[in-house]
Amino acid sequence: MIIDQASSLRRLMRQATVETAEDRRPPAPARVLAVTSGKGGVGKTNVAVNLAARLATMGRRILLMDADLGMANADVLCNLNVRTTLAHVLTGRRTLSDVMIDGPGGFTLIPGVSGLAAIADLSEFERARMLDLLTQLEDEYDLVIIDTGAGISPNVLNFVEAADEVLVVTTPEPTAITDAYGLIKTICRRREGAEFSILINQVRDSREARRVFDRIDLVCRRFLGVRATNAGCVPLDPHVSAAVRRREPFVIGAPDCPASGYVRQLAHKLDRHAAEPRDGGFFKKFASWLAG
């Protein structure tokens, strides 16, 4: 009896030791998804906002960072009134919590992230402090979605290169397809082993989406030696434009519409990848690229 009690006590102590070690283990930094496009007007920001809203309604902790320089309008699509941005934090006029806004569905929005490039102009102490604040954010969220600008400017590419995953949004229009390929080519030249997914927006049906994806994937394999991942599509849907006019995500205002169904599928795909290992914090990688 005494031996049994001693054995049970040892098992409990070993279990407590394991649990304590796990409690001390630092949380993994959030996975970072860059949502980008080769040209403007393809619905990139709408995709980013609705993905954030859908994942948040699934109970995930989502941070959406609007890094679209000059065209930042995620707040408009969410009917939010932005008074401060990350630029105010960099200059010391606001704290990080001052610029964080609750978005529809429960995600958090930080506007004005394009100003993060100004971190390179800070003193070493200020830069370290800012990176520490931003790195702490990575431990508080399951996924960080970066809505980048369109095109291949250095501002866009710095965010894309530091992200864990890249989602390229395009449409069936020939110019959009050409610019999407141009963006992918630039990413592959700058980032060895780059992986990216392609989402075809504003399609008539899934067959059209498949044809567009196959066309881009073919030239990527033939001329770049890389394969694209098919992230699916979002169809032309009157509920989407109606939601934009109401300034709300369509996954919130019209959760049963066709477009919401396709975004839901993509959200579940991303959610399955959320726990995969990653190779370091986003903000530290971003800062290292800025430093050259």
PDB file of N, CA and C in Angstrom, residues 173-231:
ATOM      1  N   GLU A 173      -8.882  39.230 -65.391  1.00  0.00           N
ATOM      2  CA  GLU A 173      -8.477  40.226 -66.381  1.00  0.00           C
ATOM      3  C   GLU A 173      -7.023  40.008 -66.802  1.00  0.00           C
ATOM      4  N   PRO A 174      -6.733  40.102 -68.107  1.00  0.00           N
ATOM      5  CA  PRO A 174      -5.366  39.858 -68.598  1.00  0.00           C
ATOM      6  C   PRO A 174      -4.303  40.714 -67.908  1.00  0.00           C
ATOM      7  N   THR A 175      -4.609  41.995 -67.658  1.00  0.00           N
ATOM      8  CA  THR A 175      -3.606  42.855 -67.008  1.00  0.00           C
ATOM      9  C   THR A 175      -3.339  42.402 -65.579  1.00  0.00           C
ATOM     10  N   ALA A 176      -4.382  41.955 -64.896  1.00  0.00           N
ATOM     11  CA  ALA A 176      -4.215  41.485 -63.520  1.00  0.00           C
ATOM     12  C   ALA A 176      -3.388  40.205 -63.485  1.00  0.00           C
ATOM     13  N   ILE A 177      -3.629  39.316 -64.448  1.00  0.00           N
ATOM     14  CA  ILE A 177      -2.868  38.065 -64.525  1.00  0.00           C
ATOM     15  C   ILE A 177      -1.399  38.353 -64.810  1.00  0.00           C
ATOM     16  N   THR A 178      -1.146  39.244 -65.770  1.00  0.00           N
ATOM     17  CA  THR A 178       0.232  39.600 -66.122  1.00  0.00           C
ATOM     18  C   THR A 178       0.964  40.206 -64.933  1.00  0.00           C
ATOM     19  N   ASP A 179       0.302  41.116 -64.218  1.00  0.00           N
ATOM     20  CA  ASP A 179       0.940  41.767 -63.071  1.00  0.00           C
ATOM     21  C   ASP A 179       1.125  40.797 -61.906  1.00  0.00           C
ATOM     22  N   ALA A 180       0.210  39.848 -61.751  1.00  0.00           N
ATOM     23  CA  ALA A 180       0.366  38.839 -60.701  1.00  0.00           C
ATOM     24  C   ALA A 180       1.608  37.995 -60.968  1.00  0.00           C
ATOM     25  N   TYR A 181       1.793  37.603 -62.225  1.00  0.00           N
ATOM     26  CA  TYR A 181       2.988  36.832 -62.574  1.00  0.00           C
ATOM     27  C   TYR A 181       4.251  37.665 -62.361  1.00  0.00           C
ATOM     28  N   GLY A 182       4.202  38.952 -62.715  1.00  0.00           N
ATOM     29  CA  GLY A 182       5.355  39.824 -62.503  1.00  0.00           C
ATOM     30  C   GLY A 182       5.732  39.919 -61.038  1.00  0.00           C
ATOM     31  N   LEU A 183       4.724  39.989 -60.164  1.00  0.00           N
ATOM     32  CA  LEU A 183       4.976  40.022 -58.723  1.00  0.00           C
ATOM     33  C   LEU A 183       5.600  38.717 -58.256  1.00  0.00           C
ATOM     34  N   ILE A 184       5.031  37.604 -58.699  1.00  0.00           N
ATOM     35  CA  ILE A 184       5.550  36.293 -58.297  1.00  0.00           C
ATOM     36  C   ILE A 184       6.997  36.125 -58.757  1.00  0.00           C
ATOM     37  N   LYS A 185       7.293  36.549 -59.977  1.00  0.00           N
ATOM     38  CA  LYS A 185       8.661  36.450 -60.504  1.00  0.00           C
ATOM     39  C   LYS A 185       9.628  37.251 -59.635  1.00  0.00           C
ATOM     40  N   THR A 186       9.223  38.446 -59.237  1.00  0.00           N
ATOM     41  CA  THR A 186      10.082  39.287 -58.397  1.00  0.00           C
ATOM     42  C   THR A 186      10.300  38.651 -57.031  1.00  0.00           C
ATOM     43  N   ILE A 187       9.237  38.088 -56.453  1.00  0.00           N
ATOM     44  CA  ILE A 187       9.357  37.423 -55.153  1.00  0.00           C
ATOM     45  C   ILE A 187      10.332  36.259 -55.240  1.00  0.00           C
ATOM     46  N   CYS A 188      10.198  35.451 -56.289  1.00  0.00           N
ATOM     47  CA  CYS A 188      11.055  34.267 -56.439  1.00  0.00           C
ATOM     48  C   CYS A 188      12.518  34.645 -56.636  1.00  0.00           C
ATOM     49  N   ARG A 189      12.776  35.758 -57.296  1.00  0.00           N
ATOM     50  CA  ARG A 189      14.157  36.196 -57.506  1.00  0.00           C
ATOM     51  C   ARG A 189      14.792  36.691 -56.209  1.00  0.00           C
ATOM     52  N   ARG A 190      13.973  37.248 -55.325  1.00  0.00           N
ATOM     53  CA  ARG A 190      14.491  37.820 -54.081  1.00  0.00           C
ATOM     54  C   ARG A 190      14.483  36.830 -52.931  1.00  0.00           C
ATOM     55  N   ARG A 191      13.652  35.814 -53.025  1.00  0.00           N
ATOM     56  CA  ARG A 191      13.470  34.891 -51.896  1.00  0.00           C
ATOM     57  C   ARG A 191      13.548  33.455 -52.399  1.00  0.00           C
ATOM     58  N   GLU A 192      14.668  32.822 -52.150  1.00  0.00           N
ATOM     59  CA  GLU A 192      14.874  31.447 -52.613  1.00  0.00           C
ATOM     60  C   GLU A 192      13.890  30.508 -51.922  1.00  0.00           C
ATOM     61  N   GLY A 193      13.309  29.620 -52.696  1.00  0.00           N
ATOM     62  CA  GLY A 193      12.357  28.664 -52.137  1.00  0.00           C
ATOM     63  C   GLY A 193      11.034  29.292 -51.746  1.00  0.00           C
ATOM     64  N   ALA A 194      10.706  30.423 -52.353  1.00  0.00           N
ATOM     65  CA  ALA A 194       9.462  31.128 -52.016  1.00  0.00           C
ATOM     66  C   ALA A 194       8.249  30.238 -52.274  1.00  0.00           C
ATOM     67  N   GLU A 195       7.302  30.276 -51.344  1.00  0.00           N
ATOM     68  CA  GLU A 195       6.048  29.550 -51.495  1.00  0.00           C
ATOM     69  C   GLU A 195       4.908  30.558 -51.485  1.00  0.00           C
ATOM     70  N   PHE A 196       3.956  30.354 -52.341  1.00  0.00           N
ATOM     71  CA  PHE A 196       2.861  31.307 -52.428  1.00  0.00           C
ATOM     72  C   PHE A 196       1.598  30.606 -52.913  1.00  0.00           C
ATOM     73  N   SER A 197       0.471  31.192 -52.542  1.00  0.00           N
ATOM     74  CA  SER A 197      -0.830  30.714 -52.997  1.00  0.00           C
ATOM     75  C   SER A 197      -1.464  31.789 -53.867  1.00  0.00           C
ATOM     76  N   ILE A 198      -2.328  31.357 -54.754  1.00  0.00           N
ATOM     77  CA  ILE A 198      -3.005  32.295 -55.653  1.00  0.00           C
ATOM     78  C   ILE A 198      -4.513  32.185 -55.458  1.00  0.00           C
ATOM     79  N   LEU A 199      -5.146  33.322 -55.227  1.00  0.00           N
ATOM     80  CA  LEU A 199      -6.600  33.391 -55.111  1.00  0.00           C
ATOM     81  C   LEU A 199      -7.140  34.174 -56.302  1.00  0.00           C
ATOM     82  N   ILE A 200      -8.068  33.567 -57.031  1.00  0.00           N
ATOM     83  CA  ILE A 200      -8.673  34.240 -58.182  1.00  0.00           C
ATOM     84  C   ILE A 200      -9.975  34.884 -57.719  1.00  0.00           C
ATOM     85  N   ASN A 201     -10.020  36.195 -57.750  1.00  0.00           N
ATOM     86  CA  ASN A 201     -11.182  36.941 -57.271  1.00  0.00           C
ATOM     87  C   ASN A 201     -12.076  37.350 -58.449  1.00  0.00           C
ATOM     88  N   GLN A 202     -13.336  37.589 -58.140  1.00  0.00           N
ATOM     89  CA  GLN A 202     -14.297  38.123 -59.116  1.00  0.00           C
ATOM     90  C   GLN A 202     -14.451  37.220 -60.342  1.00  0.00           C
ATOM     91  N   VAL A 203     -14.591  35.921 -60.109  1.00  0.00           N
ATOM     92  CA  VAL A 203     -14.745  34.973 -61.223  1.00  0.00           C
ATOM     93  C   VAL A 203     -16.224  34.667 -61.468  1.00  0.00           C
ATOM     94  N   ARG A 204     -16.532  34.256 -62.701  1.00  0.00           N
ATOM     95  CA  ARG A 204     -17.908  33.886 -63.028  1.00  0.00           C
ATOM     96  C   ARG A 204     -18.273  32.543 -62.406  1.00  0.00           C
ATOM     97  N   ASP A 205     -17.330  31.613 -62.424  1.00  0.00           N
ATOM     98  CA  ASP A 205     -17.574  30.299 -61.831  1.00  0.00           C
ATOM     99  C   ASP A 205     -16.231  29.635 -61.534  1.00  0.00           C
ATOM    100  N   SER A 206     -16.290  28.466 -60.906  1.00  0.00           N
ATOM    101  CA  SER A 206     -15.065  27.776 -60.499  1.00  0.00           C
ATOM    102  C   SER A 206     -14.254  27.290 -61.697  1.00  0.00           C
ATOM    103  N   ARG A 207     -14.923  27.032 -62.832  1.00  0.00           N
ATOM    104  CA  ARG A 207     -14.191  26.602 -64.026  1.00  0.00           C
ATOM    105  C   ARG A 207     -13.292  27.725 -64.537  1.00  0.00           C
ATOM    106  N   GLU A 208     -13.818  28.943 -64.543  1.00  0.00           N
ATOM    107  CA  GLU A 208     -12.999  30.079 -64.964  1.00  0.00           C
ATOM    108  C   GLU A 208     -11.818  30.255 -64.010  1.00  0.00           C
ATOM    109  N   ALA A 209     -12.071  30.112 -62.722  1.00  0.00           N
ATOM    110  CA  ALA A 209     -10.997  30.245 -61.733  1.00  0.00           C
ATOM    111  C   ALA A 209      -9.911  29.208 -61.975  1.00  0.00           C
ATOM    112  N   ARG A 210     -10.324  27.987 -62.293  1.00  0.00           N
ATOM    113  CA  ARG A 210      -9.350  26.919 -62.530  1.00  0.00           C
ATOM    114  C   ARG A 210      -8.510  27.221 -63.765  1.00  0.00           C
ATOM    115  N   ARG A 211      -9.138  27.730 -64.815  1.00  0.00           N
ATOM    116  CA  ARG A 211      -8.393  28.054 -66.037  1.00  0.00           C
ATOM    117  C   ARG A 211      -7.350  29.140 -65.770  1.00  0.00           C
ATOM    118  N   VAL A 212      -7.738  30.158 -65.011  1.00  0.00           N
ATOM    119  CA  VAL A 212      -6.802  31.250 -64.711  1.00  0.00           C
ATOM    120  C   VAL A 212      -5.649  30.744 -63.856  1.00  0.00           C
ATOM    121  N   PHE A 213      -5.974  29.956 -62.831  1.00  0.00           N
ATOM    122  CA  PHE A 213      -4.903  29.422 -61.982  1.00  0.00           C
ATOM    123  C   PHE A 213      -3.946  28.553 -62.784  1.00  0.00           C
ATOM    124  N   ASP A 214      -4.489  27.652 -63.599  1.00  0.00           N
ATOM    125  CA  ASP A 214      -3.636  26.758 -64.391  1.00  0.00           C
ATOM    126  C   ASP A 214      -2.716  27.547 -65.323  1.00  0.00           C
ATOM    127  N   ARG A 215      -3.225  28.633 -65.858  1.00  0.00           N
ATOM    128  CA  ARG A 215      -2.427  29.469 -66.757  1.00  0.00           C
ATOM    129  C   ARG A 215      -1.235  30.083 -66.014  1.00  0.00           C
ATOM    130  N   ILE A 216      -1.489  30.621 -64.816  1.00  0.00           N
ATOM    131  CA  ILE A 216      -0.400  31.225 -64.033  1.00  0.00           C
ATOM    132  C   ILE A 216       0.570  30.153 -63.553  1.00  0.00           C
ATOM    133  N   ASP A 217       0.027  29.045 -63.082  1.00  0.00           N
ATOM    134  CA  ASP A 217       0.874  27.962 -62.574  1.00  0.00           C
ATOM    135  C   ASP A 217       1.785  27.418 -63.667  1.00  0.00           C
ATOM    136  N   LEU A 218       1.268  27.325 -64.892  1.00  0.00           N
ATOM    137  CA  LEU A 218       2.057  26.803 -66.010  1.00  0.00           C
ATOM    138  C   LEU A 218       3.287  27.671 -66.268  1.00  0.00           C
ATOM    139  N   VAL A 219       3.101  28.991 -66.341  1.00  0.00           N
ATOM    140  CA  VAL A 219       4.247  29.864 -66.621  1.00  0.00           C
ATOM    141  C   VAL A 219       5.205  29.906 -65.429  1.00  0.00           C
ATOM    142  N   CYS A 220       4.671  29.748 -64.219  1.00  0.00           N
ATOM    143  CA  CYS A 220       5.544  29.711 -63.036  1.00  0.00           C
ATOM    144  C   CYS A 220       6.440  28.475 -63.077  1.00  0.00           C
ATOM    145  N   ARG A 221       5.867  27.338 -63.459  1.00  0.00           N
ATOM    146  CA  ARG A 221       6.662  26.107 -63.531  1.00  0.00           C
ATOM    147  C   ARG A 221       7.646  26.166 -64.690  1.00  0.00           C
ATOM    148  N   ARG A 222       7.205  26.701 -65.812  1.00  0.00           N
ATOM    149  CA  ARG A 222       8.044  26.699 -67.012  1.00  0.00           C
ATOM    150  C   ARG A 222       9.207  27.684 -66.909  1.00  0.00           C
ATOM    151  N   PHE A 223       8.950  28.875 -66.400  1.00  0.00           N
ATOM    152  CA  PHE A 223       9.982  29.921 -66.431  1.00  0.00           C
ATOM    153  C   PHE A 223      10.637  30.208 -65.081  1.00  0.00           C
ATOM    154  N   LEU A 224       9.974  29.824 -63.988  1.00  0.00           N
ATOM    155  CA  LEU A 224      10.540  30.094 -62.663  1.00  0.00           C
ATOM    156  C   LEU A 224      10.924  28.831 -61.910  1.00  0.00           C
ATOM    157  N   GLY A 225      10.428  27.694 -62.385  1.00  0.00           N
ATOM    158  CA  GLY A 225      10.742  26.436 -61.716  1.00  0.00           C
ATOM    159  C   GLY A 225      10.051  26.279 -60.375  1.00  0.00           C
ATOM    160  N   VAL A 226       8.918  26.944 -60.168  1.00  0.00           N
ATOM    161  CA  VAL A 226       8.180  26.840 -58.908  1.00  0.00           C
ATOM    162  C   VAL A 226       6.725  26.497 -59.204  1.00  0.00           C
ATOM    163  N   ARG A 227       6.091  25.888 -58.227  1.00  0.00           N
ATOM    164  CA  ARG A 227       4.677  25.552 -58.353  1.00  0.00           C
ATOM    165  C   ARG A 227       3.875  26.448 -57.429  1.00  0.00           C
ATOM    166  N   ALA A 228       2.761  26.918 -57.915  1.00  0.00           N
ATOM    167  CA  ALA A 228       1.860  27.729 -57.095  1.00  0.00           C
ATOM    168  C   ALA A 228       0.857  26.819 -56.394  1.00  0.00           C
ATOM    169  N   THR A 229       0.324  27.283 -55.287  1.00  0.00           N
ATOM    170  CA  THR A 229      -0.741  26.581 -54.576  1.00  0.00           C
ATOM    171  C   THR A 229      -2.062  27.273 -54.883  1.00  0.00           C
ATOM    172  N   ASN A 230      -3.060  26.480 -55.198  1.00  0.00           N
ATOM    173  CA  ASN A 230      -4.371  27.037 -55.533  1.00  0.00           C
ATOM    174  C   ASN A 230      -5.139  27.326 -54.243  1.00  0.00           C
ATOM    175  N   ALA A 231      -5.332  28.612 -53.945  1.00  0.00           N
ATOM    176  CA  ALA A 231      -6.057  29.005 -52.731  1.00  0.00           C
ATOM    177  C   ALA A 231      -7.558  29.086 -52.964  1.00  0.00           C
TER     178      ALA A 231
END
